[in-house]
Amino acid sequence: MATDDSPQAAFARFVRRAVDDAKNARGWTVNDLASETGVGRSTLFRWLAGDWHDYPELAKVQNFCAALDVPVSAAFRALNMPGRSPGVTARPSRVDKDLQVILDRLTDPTVSTAEKRHIREALRRLATRPIRKSA
């Protein structure tokens, strides 16, 4: 269960607002939301409940936001992702800046699908690469 100040709770509130707006403005049901956003019903319900441990898949968050005409930056703020939170007074690290560039490219509609796929594949390789201990 998510606490009120957790990223899960903040993201759940963000998703709830977007879902309510879609229902009110477009008359969409949960099935419509799943179909239009490409996010499965079970995933939507987990997001609404704040019931997740790993951050939601970036592509699903992007598709959700795009289908509902919601800025993806609002989702990033709710998730408290590095380089996306307003009001951060500390100077961003080089890693934060690099992550910002990658996230910007993945959310930029002018970047080709092939380039985005290449970035995701590189990130997957890095994520599964064994950690080498320094000598």
PDB file of N, CA and C in Angstrom, residues 11 14 17 65 70-79:
ATOM      1  N   PHE A  11       1.700   9.089  -8.108  1.00  0.00           N
ATOM      2  CA  PHE A  11       1.380   8.616  -9.448  1.00  0.00           C
ATOM      3  C   PHE A  11      -0.065   8.122  -9.506  1.00  0.00           C
ATOM      4  N   PHE A  14      -2.170  11.122  -9.933  1.00  0.00           N
ATOM      5  CA  PHE A  14      -2.030  11.600 -11.311  1.00  0.00           C
ATOM      6  C   PHE A  14      -2.889  10.760 -12.262  1.00  0.00           C
ATOM      7  N   ARG A  17      -6.692  11.354 -11.773  1.00  0.00           N
ATOM      8  CA  ARG A  17      -7.156  12.595 -12.419  1.00  0.00           C
ATOM      9  C   ARG A  17      -7.300  12.397 -13.924  1.00  0.00           C
ATOM     10  N   CYS A  65      -0.046   8.945 -21.481  1.00  0.00           N
ATOM     11  CA  CYS A  65      -0.101  10.411 -21.547  1.00  0.00           C
ATOM     12  C   CYS A  65      -0.475  10.900 -22.943  1.00  0.00           C
ATOM     13  N   VAL A  70      -2.098  14.370 -22.055  1.00  0.00           N
ATOM     14  CA  VAL A  70      -1.556  14.825 -20.779  1.00  0.00           C
ATOM     15  C   VAL A  70      -0.044  14.938 -20.948  1.00  0.00           C
ATOM     16  N   PRO A  71       0.573  16.027 -20.494  1.00  0.00           N
ATOM     17  CA  PRO A  71       2.029  16.149 -20.625  1.00  0.00           C
ATOM     18  C   PRO A  71       2.737  15.028 -19.864  1.00  0.00           C
ATOM     19  N   VAL A  72       3.657  14.363 -20.541  1.00  0.00           N
ATOM     20  CA  VAL A  72       4.397  13.280 -19.891  1.00  0.00           C
ATOM     21  C   VAL A  72       5.223  13.823 -18.731  1.00  0.00           C
ATOM     22  N   SER A  73       5.575  15.097 -18.788  1.00  0.00           N
ATOM     23  CA  SER A  73       6.335  15.696 -17.691  1.00  0.00           C
ATOM     24  C   SER A  73       5.525  15.672 -16.391  1.00  0.00           C
ATOM     25  N   ALA A  74       4.208  15.730 -16.484  1.00  0.00           N
ATOM     26  CA  ALA A  74       3.369  15.639 -15.284  1.00  0.00           C
ATOM     27  C   ALA A  74       3.486  14.257 -14.654  1.00  0.00           C
ATOM     28  N   ALA A  75       3.557  13.240 -15.488  1.00  0.00           N
ATOM     29  CA  ALA A  75       3.746  11.877 -14.971  1.00  0.00           C
ATOM     30  C   ALA A  75       5.116  11.745 -14.314  1.00  0.00           C
ATOM     31  N   PHE A  76       6.140  12.323 -14.934  1.00  0.00           N
ATOM     32  CA  PHE A  76       7.491  12.257 -14.365  1.00  0.00           C
ATOM     33  C   PHE A  76       7.551  12.985 -13.028  1.00  0.00           C
ATOM     34  N   ARG A  77       6.855  14.113 -12.930  1.00  0.00           N
ATOM     35  CA  ARG A  77       6.824  14.829 -11.648  1.00  0.00           C
ATOM     36  C   ARG A  77       6.151  13.969 -10.581  1.00  0.00           C
ATOM     37  N   ALA A  78       5.045  13.332 -10.951  1.00  0.00           N
ATOM     38  CA  ALA A  78       4.344  12.472  -9.991  1.00  0.00           C
ATOM     39  C   ALA A  78       5.231  11.310  -9.553  1.00  0.00           C
ATOM     40  N   LEU A  79       6.015  10.786 -10.481  1.00  0.00           N
ATOM     41  CA  LEU A  79       6.900   9.660 -10.175  1.00  0.00           C
ATOM     42  C   LEU A  79       8.174  10.091  -9.466  1.00  0.00           C
TER      43      LEU A  79
END
